[in-house]
Amino acid sequence: EAGVTQFPSHSVIEKGQTVTLRCDPISGHDNLYWYRRVMGKEIKFLLHFVKESKQDESGMPNNRFLAERTGGTYSTLKVQPAELEDSGVYFCASSQITGWNYGYTFGSGTRLTVV
Amino acid sequence: DAKTTQPNSMESNEEEPVHLPCNHSTISGTDYIHWYRQLPSQGPEYVIHGLTSNVNNRMASLAIAEDRKSSTLILHRATLRDAAVYYCILSTGGGNKLTFGTGTQLKVEL
């Protein structure tokens, strides 16, 4: 089966611009997660979708970040306006079943650089 | 969130077994122990998980102490492709988010 796919793999934008990251989960996976690693820090949870609903968005840093998952398939994460501290690697993961009994499959990430 | 403690780095020779330790003294009775690894320029990759009993899969084995306050990830024959950062993660309260620490950087040499 195809894995979790993220677009683009790299993005360089100027401060104040808008960037949209996309994640295509494994087909049939209802659960979709966004994580990110900013420079020098640990990988941090951002939010969790179950189908098209936001189950947990406690990790979203501020209102410049907007995540959507229309139709419960792919998801987008928009940063508007981007700030320098948003630079880092954004990972998406998916799982078929909710809960801790199962592993998640991660994508390779989108490296975002804000200059 | 329940905390795990891992060594910052470990080294191994190729073809030898590797034992990666993890301490989690504050683990609760319902917490699962998960291991993920991250190869360079890739996303984290699921390795194995367990609750109380030792677990084996095609990638590794997980040995869990009887009191569950520590666990060990065992790679039976390390290869150069196993060089990665290995994360030991506890579930908390049945939630659905992973709390990554700093992990252990495993270096594998010929």
JSON list of C-alpha atoms in Angstrom, two decimals:
[
{"chain": "A", "resi": 1, "resn": "GLU", "atom": "CA", "xyz": [0.00, 0.00, 0.00]},
{"chain": "A", "resi": 2, "resn": "ALA", "atom": "CA", "xyz": [1.10, 3.57, -0.56]},
{"chain": "A", "resi": 3, "resn": "GLY", "atom": "CA", "xyz": [2.44, 5.30, 2.51]},
{"chain": "A", "resi": 4, "resn": "VAL", "atom": "CA", "xyz": [1.66, 8.72, 3.92]},
{"chain": "A", "resi": 5, "resn": "THR", "atom": "CA", "xyz": [2.54, 11.34, 1.34]},
{"chain": "A", "resi": 6, "resn": "GLN", "atom": "CA", "xyz": [3.38, 14.94, 2.06]},
{"chain": "A", "resi": 7, "resn": "PHE", "atom": "CA", "xyz": [3.67, 17.86, -0.35]},
{"chain": "A", "resi": 8, "resn": "PRO", "atom": "CA", "xyz": [5.86, 19.75, -0.87]},
{"chain": "A", "resi": 9, "resn": "SER", "atom": "CA", "xyz": [8.99, 18.14, 0.52]},
{"chain": "A", "resi": 10, "resn": "HIS", "atom": "CA", "xyz": [10.61, 21.54, 0.89]},
{"chain": "A", "resi": 11, "resn": "SER", "atom": "CA", "xyz": [9.27, 25.08, 0.96]},
{"chain": "A", "resi": 12, "resn": "VAL", "atom": "CA", "xyz": [11.10, 28.37, 1.34]},
{"chain": "A", "resi": 13, "resn": "ILE", "atom": "CA", "xyz": [8.95, 31.44, 1.86]},
{"chain": "A", "resi": 14, "resn": "GLU", "atom": "CA", "xyz": [9.40, 34.96, 3.10]},
{"chain": "A", "resi": 15, "resn": "LYS", "atom": "CA", "xyz": [8.16, 36.15, 6.45]},
{"chain": "A", "resi": 16, "resn": "GLY", "atom": "CA", "xyz": [4.57, 37.29, 6.16]},
{"chain": "A", "resi": 17, "resn": "GLN", "atom": "CA", "xyz": [3.69, 35.01, 3.27]},
{"chain": "A", "resi": 18, "resn": "THR", "atom": "CA", "xyz": [1.26, 32.13, 3.33]},
{"chain": "A", "resi": 19, "resn": "VAL", "atom": "CA", "xyz": [2.16, 28.48, 2.92]},
{"chain": "A", "resi": 20, "resn": "THR", "atom": "CA", "xyz": [-0.09, 25.45, 2.65]},
{"chain": "A", "resi": 21, "resn": "LEU", "atom": "CA", "xyz": [1.20, 21.98, 3.42]},
{"chain": "A", "resi": 22, "resn": "ARG", "atom": "CA", "xyz": [-0.66, 18.92, 2.26]},
{"chain": "A", "resi": 23, "resn": "CYS", "atom": "CA", "xyz": [-0.85, 15.41, 3.64]},
{"chain": "A", "resi": 24, "resn": "ASP", "atom": "CA", "xyz": [-2.37, 12.36, 1.97]},
{"chain": "A", "resi": 25, "resn": "PRO", "atom": "CA", "xyz": [-2.85, 9.60, 4.55]},
{"chain": "A", "resi": 26, "resn": "ILE", "atom": "CA", "xyz": [-2.93, 5.91, 3.84]},
{"chain": "A", "resi": 27, "resn": "SER", "atom": "CA", "xyz": [-6.22, 5.09, 2.16]},
{"chain": "A", "resi": 28, "resn": "GLY", "atom": "CA", "xyz": [-8.84, 4.06, 4.70]},
{"chain": "A", "resi": 29, "resn": "HIS", "atom": "CA", "xyz": [-7.06, 5.59, 7.68]},
{"chain": "A", "resi": 30, "resn": "ASP", "atom": "CA", "xyz": [-9.58, 7.65, 9.58]},
{"chain": "A", "resi": 31, "resn": "ASN", "atom": "CA", "xyz": [-7.00, 9.12, 11.96]},
{"chain": "A", "resi": 32, "resn": "LEU", "atom": "CA", "xyz": [-4.65, 11.82, 10.75]},
{"chain": "A", "resi": 33, "resn": "TYR", "atom": "CA", "xyz": [-2.09, 13.68, 12.86]},
{"chain": "A", "resi": 34, "resn": "TRP", "atom": "CA", "xyz": [0.18, 16.65, 12.37]},
{"chain": "A", "resi": 35, "resn": "TYR", "atom": "CA", "xyz": [3.48, 17.02, 14.21]},
{"chain": "A", "resi": 36, "resn": "ARG", "atom": "CA", "xyz": [6.39, 19.37, 13.81]},
{"chain": "A", "resi": 37, "resn": "ARG", "atom": "CA", "xyz": [9.99, 19.77, 14.84]},
{"chain": "A", "resi": 38, "resn": "VAL", "atom": "CA", "xyz": [11.29, 23.31, 15.04]},
{"chain": "A", "resi": 39, "resn": "MET", "atom": "CA", "xyz": [15.01, 23.98, 15.17]},
{"chain": "A", "resi": 40, "resn": "GLY", "atom": "CA", "xyz": [16.72, 22.35, 18.11]},
{"chain": "A", "resi": 41, "resn": "LYS", "atom": "CA", "xyz": [13.52, 21.13, 19.69]},
{"chain": "A", "resi": 42, "resn": "GLU", "atom": "CA", "xyz": [11.77, 17.81, 20.03]},
{"chain": "A", "resi": 43, "resn": "ILE", "atom": "CA", "xyz": [9.01, 16.59, 17.75]},
{"chain": "A", "resi": 44, "resn": "LYS", "atom": "CA", "xyz": [5.74, 18.05, 19.02]},
{"chain": "A", "resi": 45, "resn": "PHE", "atom": "CA", "xyz": [2.12, 17.08, 18.45]},
{"chain": "A", "resi": 46, "resn": "LEU", "atom": "CA", "xyz": [-0.04, 19.68, 16.70]},
{"chain": "A", "resi": 47, "resn": "LEU", "atom": "CA", "xyz": [-3.44, 18.12, 16.14]},
{"chain": "A", "resi": 48, "resn": "HIS", "atom": "CA", "xyz": [-5.47, 15.01, 15.45]},
{"chain": "A", "resi": 49, "resn": "PHE", "atom": "CA", "xyz": [-8.33, 14.45, 13.01]},
{"chain": "A", "resi": 50, "resn": "VAL", "atom": "CA", "xyz": [-10.81, 11.61, 13.11]},
{"chain": "A", "resi": 51, "resn": "LYS", "atom": "CA", "xyz": [-12.21, 11.63, 9.61]},
{"chain": "A", "resi": 52, "resn": "GLU", "atom": "CA", "xyz": [-13.06, 15.29, 9.01]},
{"chain": "A", "resi": 53, "resn": "SER", "atom": "CA", "xyz": [-13.44, 16.25, 12.66]},
{"chain": "A", "resi": 54, "resn": "LYS", "atom": "CA", "xyz": [-10.74, 17.77, 14.84]},
{"chain": "A", "resi": 55, "resn": "GLN", "atom": "CA", "xyz": [-10.39, 15.43, 17.79]},
{"chain": "A", "resi": 56, "resn": "ASP", "atom": "CA", "xyz": [-7.57, 17.26, 19.54]},
{"chain": "A", "resi": 57, "resn": "GLU", "atom": "CA", "xyz": [-5.95, 20.51, 18.48]},
{"chain": "A", "resi": 58, "resn": "SER", "atom": "CA", "xyz": [-4.24, 21.24, 21.77]},
{"chain": "A", "resi": 59, "resn": "GLY", "atom": "CA", "xyz": [-0.82, 21.44, 20.15]},
{"chain": "A", "resi": 60, "resn": "MET", "atom": "CA", "xyz": [-1.59, 24.14, 17.61]},
{"chain": "A", "resi": 61, "resn": "PRO", "atom": "CA", "xyz": [0.74, 27.01, 18.52]},
{"chain": "A", "resi": 62, "resn": "ASN", "atom": "CA", "xyz": [-1.49, 29.97, 17.61]},
{"chain": "A", "resi": 63, "resn": "ASN", "atom": "CA", "xyz": [-4.24, 31.16, 15.29]},
{"chain": "A", "resi": 64, "resn": "ARG", "atom": "CA", "xyz": [-1.86, 31.62, 12.38]},
{"chain": "A", "resi": 65, "resn": "PHE", "atom": "CA", "xyz": [-2.13, 27.87, 11.88]},
{"chain": "A", "resi": 66, "resn": "LEU", "atom": "CA", "xyz": [-5.24, 26.39, 10.28]},
{"chain": "A", "resi": 67, "resn": "ALA", "atom": "CA", "xyz": [-5.70, 22.70, 9.60]},
{"chain": "A", "resi": 68, "resn": "GLU", "atom": "CA", "xyz": [-8.49, 21.24, 7.51]},
{"chain": "A", "resi": 69, "resn": "ARG", "atom": "CA", "xyz": [-9.52, 17.81, 6.36]},
{"chain": "A", "resi": 70, "resn": "THR", "atom": "CA", "xyz": [-12.51, 18.26, 4.13]},
{"chain": "A", "resi": 71, "resn": "GLY", "atom": "CA", "xyz": [-14.20, 15.00, 3.24]},
{"chain": "A", "resi": 72, "resn": "GLY", "atom": "CA", "xyz": [-12.04, 13.09, 5.65]},
{"chain": "A", "resi": 73, "resn": "THR", "atom": "CA", "xyz": [-9.37, 12.28, 3.10]},
{"chain": "A", "resi": 74, "resn": "TYR", "atom": "CA", "xyz": [-6.32, 14.50, 2.64]},
{"chain": "A", "resi": 75, "resn": "SER", "atom": "CA", "xyz": [-5.47, 17.30, 5.04]},
{"chain": "A", "resi": 76, "resn": "THR", "atom": "CA", "xyz": [-3.94, 20.72, 4.66]},
{"chain": "A", "resi": 77, "resn": "LEU", "atom": "CA", "xyz": [-2.07, 22.82, 7.17]},
{"chain": "A", "resi": 78, "resn": "LYS", "atom": "CA", "xyz": [-1.96, 26.51, 6.35]},
{"chain": "A", "resi": 79, "resn": "VAL", "atom": "CA", "xyz": [0.35, 28.98, 8.01]},
{"chain": "A", "resi": 80, "resn": "GLN", "atom": "CA", "xyz": [-0.71, 32.58, 7.51]},
{"chain": "A", "resi": 81, "resn": "PRO", "atom": "CA", "xyz": [1.23, 34.79, 7.92]},
{"chain": "A", "resi": 82, "resn": "ALA", "atom": "CA", "xyz": [4.40, 32.78, 8.37]},
{"chain": "A", "resi": 83, "resn": "GLU", "atom": "CA", "xyz": [6.94, 33.87, 10.95]},
{"chain": "A", "resi": 84, "resn": "LEU", "atom": "CA", "xyz": [10.62, 32.99, 11.28]},
{"chain": "A", "resi": 85, "resn": "GLU", "atom": "CA", "xyz": [9.96, 30.71, 14.25]},
{"chain": "A", "resi": 86, "resn": "ASP", "atom": "CA", "xyz": [7.67, 28.55, 12.12]},
{"chain": "A", "resi": 87, "resn": "SER", "atom": "CA", "xyz": [10.68, 27.13, 10.32]},
{"chain": "A", "resi": 88, "resn": "GLY", "atom": "CA", "xyz": [11.08, 23.43, 10.87]},
{"chain": "A", "resi": 89, "resn": "VAL", "atom": "CA", "xyz": [9.92, 20.05, 9.63]},
{"chain": "A", "resi": 90, "resn": "TYR", "atom": "CA", "xyz": [6.21, 19.29, 9.60]},
{"chain": "A", "resi": 91, "resn": "PHE", "atom": "CA", "xyz": [5.22, 15.64, 9.77]},
{"chain": "A", "resi": 92, "resn": "CYS", "atom": "CA", "xyz": [1.90, 14.03, 9.07]},
{"chain": "A", "resi": 93, "resn": "ALA", "atom": "CA", "xyz": [0.92, 10.58, 10.34]},
{"chain": "A", "resi": 94, "resn": "SER", "atom": "CA", "xyz": [-2.09, 8.36, 9.95]},
{"chain": "A", "resi": 95, "resn": "SER", "atom": "CA", "xyz": [-3.55, 5.31, 11.63]},
{"chain": "A", "resi": 96, "resn": "GLN", "atom": "CA", "xyz": [-6.52, 3.10, 10.92]},
{"chain": "A", "resi": 97, "resn": "ILE", "atom": "CA", "xyz": [-7.72, 2.66, 14.43]},
{"chain": "A", "resi": 98, "resn": "THR", "atom": "CA", "xyz": [-7.96, 5.18, 17.25]},
{"chain": "A", "resi": 99, "resn": "GLY", "atom": "CA", "xyz": [-6.09, 4.33, 20.38]},
{"chain": "A", "resi": 100, "resn": "TRP", "atom": "CA", "xyz": [-2.74, 3.25, 21.70]},
{"chain": "A", "resi": 101, "resn": "ASN", "atom": "CA", "xyz": [-2.83, -0.35, 20.61]},
{"chain": "A", "resi": 102, "resn": "TYR", "atom": "CA", "xyz": [-1.60, 0.45, 17.14]},
{"chain": "A", "resi": 103, "resn": "GLY", "atom": "CA", "xyz": [1.33, 2.15, 15.50]},
{"chain": "A", "resi": 104, "resn": "TYR", "atom": "CA", "xyz": [1.20, 5.22, 13.34]},
{"chain": "A", "resi": 105, "resn": "THR", "atom": "CA", "xyz": [2.66, 5.64, 9.88]},
{"chain": "A", "resi": 106, "resn": "PHE", "atom": "CA", "xyz": [4.49, 8.90, 9.31]},
{"chain": "A", "resi": 107, "resn": "GLY", "atom": "CA", "xyz": [5.26, 10.73, 6.11]},
{"chain": "A", "resi": 108, "resn": "SER", "atom": "CA", "xyz": [8.72, 12.00, 5.29]},
{"chain": "A", "resi": 109, "resn": "GLY", "atom": "CA", "xyz": [7.79, 15.52, 6.27]},
{"chain": "A", "resi": 110, "resn": "THR", "atom": "CA", "xyz": [7.78, 18.99, 4.75]},
{"chain": "A", "resi": 111, "resn": "ARG", "atom": "CA", "xyz": [10.79, 21.13, 5.54]},
{"chain": "A", "resi": 112, "resn": "LEU", "atom": "CA", "xyz": [9.60, 24.72, 5.87]},
{"chain": "A", "resi": 113, "resn": "THR", "atom": "CA", "xyz": [12.07, 27.56, 5.87]},
{"chain": "A", "resi": 114, "resn": "VAL", "atom": "CA", "xyz": [10.83, 31.08, 6.57]},
{"chain": "A", "resi": 115, "resn": "VAL", "atom": "CA", "xyz": [13.34, 33.79, 5.65]},
{"chain": "B", "resi": 1, "resn": "ASP", "atom": "CA", "xyz": [2.75, 13.26, 30.37]},
{"chain": "B", "resi": 2, "resn": "ALA", "atom": "CA", "xyz": [4.66, 10.29, 31.71]},
{"chain": "B", "resi": 3, "resn": "LYS", "atom": "CA", "xyz": [8.38, 10.78, 31.18]},
{"chain": "B", "resi": 4, "resn": "THR", "atom": "CA", "xyz": [10.98, 8.46, 29.70]},
{"chain": "B", "resi": 5, "resn": "THR", "atom": "CA", "xyz": [14.74, 8.62, 30.09]},
{"chain": "B", "resi": 6, "resn": "GLN", "atom": "CA", "xyz": [17.11, 7.33, 27.43]},
{"chain": "B", "resi": 7, "resn": "PRO", "atom": "CA", "xyz": [20.85, 7.64, 26.87]},
{"chain": "B", "resi": 8, "resn": "ASN", "atom": "CA", "xyz": [21.73, 10.35, 24.37]},
{"chain": "B", "resi": 9, "resn": "SER", "atom": "CA", "xyz": [23.77, 8.05, 22.18]},
{"chain": "B", "resi": 10, "resn": "MET", "atom": "CA", "xyz": [24.99, 4.49, 21.78]},
{"chain": "B", "resi": 11, "resn": "GLU", "atom": "CA", "xyz": [27.35, 2.75, 19.42]},
{"chain": "B", "resi": 12, "resn": "SER", "atom": "CA", "xyz": [27.32, -0.72, 18.00]},
{"chain": "B", "resi": 13, "resn": "ASN", "atom": "CA", "xyz": [29.20, -2.80, 15.50]},
{"chain": "B", "resi": 14, "resn": "GLU", "atom": "CA", "xyz": [27.45, -4.23, 12.50]},
{"chain": "B", "resi": 15, "resn": "GLU", "atom": "CA", "xyz": [26.05, -7.75, 12.90]},
{"chain": "B", "resi": 16, "resn": "GLU", "atom": "CA", "xyz": [26.07, -7.47, 16.69]},
{"chain": "B", "resi": 17, "resn": "PRO", "atom": "CA", "xyz": [23.00, -7.23, 18.94]},
{"chain": "B", "resi": 18, "resn": "VAL", "atom": "CA", "xyz": [22.04, -3.85, 20.33]},
{"chain": "B", "resi": 19, "resn": "HIS", "atom": "CA", "xyz": [20.17, -3.25, 23.57]},
{"chain": "B", "resi": 20, "resn": "LEU", "atom": "CA", "xyz": [18.61, 0.21, 23.85]},
{"chain": "B", "resi": 21, "resn": "PRO", "atom": "CA", "xyz": [17.43, 0.97, 27.38]},
{"chain": "B", "resi": 22, "resn": "CYS", "atom": "CA", "xyz": [14.56, 3.17, 28.51]},
{"chain": "B", "resi": 23, "resn": "ASN", "atom": "CA", "xyz": [13.53, 4.12, 32.02]},
{"chain": "B", "resi": 24, "resn": "HIS", "atom": "CA", "xyz": [9.94, 5.07, 32.74]},
{"chain": "B", "resi": 25, "resn": "SER", "atom": "CA", "xyz": [9.51, 4.96, 36.50]},
{"chain": "B", "resi": 26, "resn": "THR", "atom": "CA", "xyz": [6.27, 6.99, 36.45]},
{"chain": "B", "resi": 27, "resn": "ILE", "atom": "CA", "xyz": [4.46, 4.67, 34.07]},
{"chain": "B", "resi": 28, "resn": "SER", "atom": "CA", "xyz": [0.84, 3.97, 34.96]},
{"chain": "B", "resi": 29, "resn": "GLY", "atom": "CA", "xyz": [-0.87, 0.62, 34.74]},
{"chain": "B", "resi": 30, "resn": "THR", "atom": "CA", "xyz": [-2.61, 1.31, 31.45]},
{"chain": "B", "resi": 31, "resn": "ASP", "atom": "CA", "xyz": [0.27, 2.98, 29.61]},
{"chain": "B", "resi": 32, "resn": "TYR", "atom": "CA", "xyz": [1.65, 1.24, 26.56]},
{"chain": "B", "resi": 33, "resn": "ILE", "atom": "CA", "xyz": [5.36, 1.42, 25.78]},
{"chain": "B", "resi": 34, "resn": "HIS", "atom": "CA", "xyz": [6.06, 2.39, 22.19]},
{"chain": "B", "resi": 35, "resn": "TRP", "atom": "CA", "xyz": [9.30, 2.58, 20.23]},
{"chain": "B", "resi": 36, "resn": "TYR", "atom": "CA", "xyz": [9.76, 4.61, 17.09]},
{"chain": "B", "resi": 37, "resn": "ARG", "atom": "CA", "xyz": [12.90, 5.38, 15.17]},
{"chain": "B", "resi": 38, "resn": "GLN", "atom": "CA", "xyz": [13.81, 8.18, 12.83]},
{"chain": "B", "resi": 39, "resn": "LEU", "atom": "CA", "xyz": [16.30, 7.70, 10.05]},
{"chain": "B", "resi": 40, "resn": "PRO", "atom": "CA", "xyz": [18.01, 10.76, 8.57]},
{"chain": "B", "resi": 41, "resn": "SER", "atom": "CA", "xyz": [15.68, 12.90, 6.44]},
{"chain": "B", "resi": 42, "resn": "GLN", "atom": "CA", "xyz": [12.69, 10.67, 7.12]},
{"chain": "B", "resi": 43, "resn": "GLY", "atom": "CA", "xyz": [9.68, 10.73, 9.38]},
{"chain": "B", "resi": 44, "resn": "PRO", "atom": "CA", "xyz": [9.49, 8.60, 12.52]},
{"chain": "B", "resi": 45, "resn": "GLU", "atom": "CA", "xyz": [8.92, 4.92, 11.87]},
{"chain": "B", "resi": 46, "resn": "TYR", "atom": "CA", "xyz": [7.00, 2.58, 14.15]},
{"chain": "B", "resi": 47, "resn": "VAL", "atom": "CA", "xyz": [9.16, -0.19, 15.55]},
{"chain": "B", "resi": 48, "resn": "ILE", "atom": "CA", "xyz": [7.27, -2.04, 18.27]},
{"chain": "B", "resi": 49, "resn": "HIS", "atom": "CA", "xyz": [5.01, -1.59, 21.27]},
{"chain": "B", "resi": 50, "resn": "GLY", "atom": "CA", "xyz": [3.90, -3.54, 24.31]},
{"chain": "B", "resi": 51, "resn": "LEU", "atom": "CA", "xyz": [2.06, -3.38, 27.61]},
{"chain": "B", "resi": 52, "resn": "THR", "atom": "CA", "xyz": [3.38, -6.02, 30.01]},
{"chain": "B", "resi": 53, "resn": "SER", "atom": "CA", "xyz": [4.70, -9.03, 28.14]},
{"chain": "B", "resi": 54, "resn": "ASN", "atom": "CA", "xyz": [7.78, -9.14, 25.96]},
{"chain": "B", "resi": 55, "resn": "VAL", "atom": "CA", "xyz": [7.05, -8.64, 22.29]},
{"chain": "B", "resi": 56, "resn": "ASN", "atom": "CA", "xyz": [8.76, -9.74, 19.11]},
{"chain": "B", "resi": 57, "resn": "ASN", "atom": "CA", "xyz": [8.28, -8.66, 15.53]},
{"chain": "B", "resi": 58, "resn": "ARG", "atom": "CA", "xyz": [10.31, -8.72, 12.34]},
{"chain": "B", "resi": 59, "resn": "MET", "atom": "CA", "xyz": [12.16, -5.55, 13.27]},
{"chain": "B", "resi": 60, "resn": "ALA", "atom": "CA", "xyz": [13.00, -5.99, 16.94]},
{"chain": "B", "resi": 61, "resn": "SER", "atom": "CA", "xyz": [12.14, -7.36, 20.35]},
{"chain": "B", "resi": 62, "resn": "LEU", "atom": "CA", "xyz": [10.85, -5.44, 23.33]},
{"chain": "B", "resi": 63, "resn": "ALA", "atom": "CA", "xyz": [11.74, -6.64, 26.79]},
{"chain": "B", "resi": 64, "resn": "ILE", "atom": "CA", "xyz": [9.65, -5.11, 29.56]},
{"chain": "B", "resi": 65, "resn": "ALA", "atom": "CA", "xyz": [10.74, -5.28, 33.18]},
{"chain": "B", "resi": 66, "resn": "GLU", "atom": "CA", "xyz": [8.41, -7.05, 35.58]},
{"chain": "B", "resi": 67, "resn": "ASP", "atom": "CA", "xyz": [7.65, -3.80, 37.42]},
{"chain": "B", "resi": 68, "resn": "ARG", "atom": "CA", "xyz": [7.29, -2.02, 34.05]},
{"chain": "B", "resi": 69, "resn": "LYS", "atom": "CA", "xyz": [9.54, 0.80, 35.16]},
{"chain": "B", "resi": 70, "resn": "SER", "atom": "CA", "xyz": [12.01, 0.10, 32.40]},
{"chain": "B", "resi": 71, "resn": "SER", "atom": "CA", "xyz": [12.18, -1.56, 29.02]},
{"chain": "B", "resi": 72, "resn": "THR", "atom": "CA", "xyz": [14.78, -2.51, 26.46]},
{"chain": "B", "resi": 73, "resn": "LEU", "atom": "CA", "xyz": [14.56, -2.46, 22.69]},
{"chain": "B", "resi": 74, "resn": "ILE", "atom": "CA", "xyz": [16.64, -5.24, 21.21]},
{"chain": "B", "resi": 75, "resn": "LEU", "atom": "CA", "xyz": [17.93, -5.22, 17.66]},
{"chain": "B", "resi": 76, "resn": "HIS", "atom": "CA", "xyz": [19.23, -8.74, 17.15]},
{"chain": "B", "resi": 77, "resn": "ARG", "atom": "CA", "xyz": [21.74, -7.96, 14.41]},
{"chain": "B", "resi": 78, "resn": "ALA", "atom": "CA", "xyz": [22.47, -4.32, 13.82]},
{"chain": "B", "resi": 79, "resn": "THR", "atom": "CA", "xyz": [23.07, -3.16, 10.27]},
{"chain": "B", "resi": 80, "resn": "LEU", "atom": "CA", "xyz": [24.22, 0.17, 8.96]},
{"chain": "B", "resi": 81, "resn": "ARG", "atom": "CA", "xyz": [20.60, 0.90, 8.02]},
{"chain": "B", "resi": 82, "resn": "ASP", "atom": "CA", "xyz": [19.64, 0.73, 11.69]},
{"chain": "B", "resi": 83, "resn": "ALA", "atom": "CA", "xyz": [21.58, 3.91, 12.44]},
{"chain": "B", "resi": 84, "resn": "ALA", "atom": "CA", "xyz": [18.85, 6.26, 13.60]},
{"chain": "B", "resi": 85, "resn": "VAL", "atom": "CA", "xyz": [17.40, 8.08, 16.57]},
{"chain": "B", "resi": 86, "resn": "TYR", "atom": "CA", "xyz": [15.30, 5.69, 18.66]},
{"chain": "B", "resi": 87, "resn": "TYR", "atom": "CA", "xyz": [12.45, 7.08, 20.72]},
{"chain": "B", "resi": 88, "resn": "CYS", "atom": "CA", "xyz": [10.84, 5.37, 23.69]},
{"chain": "B", "resi": 89, "resn": "ILE", "atom": "CA", "xyz": [7.34, 6.78, 24.20]},
{"chain": "B", "resi": 90, "resn": "LEU", "atom": "CA", "xyz": [4.61, 6.13, 26.72]},
{"chain": "B", "resi": 91, "resn": "SER", "atom": "CA", "xyz": [0.96, 6.50, 26.04]},
{"chain": "B", "resi": 92, "resn": "THR", "atom": "CA", "xyz": [-0.88, 8.60, 28.59]},
{"chain": "B", "resi": 93, "resn": "GLY", "atom": "CA", "xyz": [-4.50, 8.35, 29.58]},
{"chain": "B", "resi": 94, "resn": "GLY", "atom": "CA", "xyz": [-5.58, 6.63, 26.42]},
{"chain": "B", "resi": 95, "resn": "GLY", "atom": "CA", "xyz": [-4.79, 9.67, 24.35]},
{"chain": "B", "resi": 96, "resn": "ASN", "atom": "CA", "xyz": [-3.87, 9.65, 20.75]},
{"chain": "B", "resi": 97, "resn": "LYS", "atom": "CA", "xyz": [-0.80, 11.81, 20.65]},
{"chain": "B", "resi": 98, "resn": "LEU", "atom": "CA", "xyz": [2.83, 10.80, 20.88]},
{"chain": "B", "resi": 99, "resn": "THR", "atom": "CA", "xyz": [5.11, 12.73, 23.21]},
{"chain": "B", "resi": 100, "resn": "PHE", "atom": "CA", "xyz": [8.61, 12.50, 21.81]},
{"chain": "B", "resi": 101, "resn": "GLY", "atom": "CA", "xyz": [11.69, 13.00, 23.97]},
{"chain": "B", "resi": 102, "resn": "THR", "atom": "CA", "xyz": [15.22, 13.46, 22.72]},
{"chain": "B", "resi": 103, "resn": "GLY", "atom": "CA", "xyz": [15.74, 9.75, 22.00]},
{"chain": "B", "resi": 104, "resn": "THR", "atom": "CA", "xyz": [18.93, 7.73, 21.61]},
{"chain": "B", "resi": 105, "resn": "GLN", "atom": "CA", "xyz": [21.15, 8.28, 18.60]},
{"chain": "B", "resi": 106, "resn": "LEU", "atom": "CA", "xyz": [22.37, 4.85, 17.55]},
{"chain": "B", "resi": 107, "resn": "LYS", "atom": "CA", "xyz": [25.59, 4.71, 15.56]},
{"chain": "B", "resi": 108, "resn": "VAL", "atom": "CA", "xyz": [26.46, 1.48, 13.77]},
{"chain": "B", "resi": 109, "resn": "GLU", "atom": "CA", "xyz": [29.99, 0.89, 12.58]},
{"chain": "B", "resi": 110, "resn": "LEU", "atom": "CA", "xyz": [31.53, -1.70, 10.31]}
]
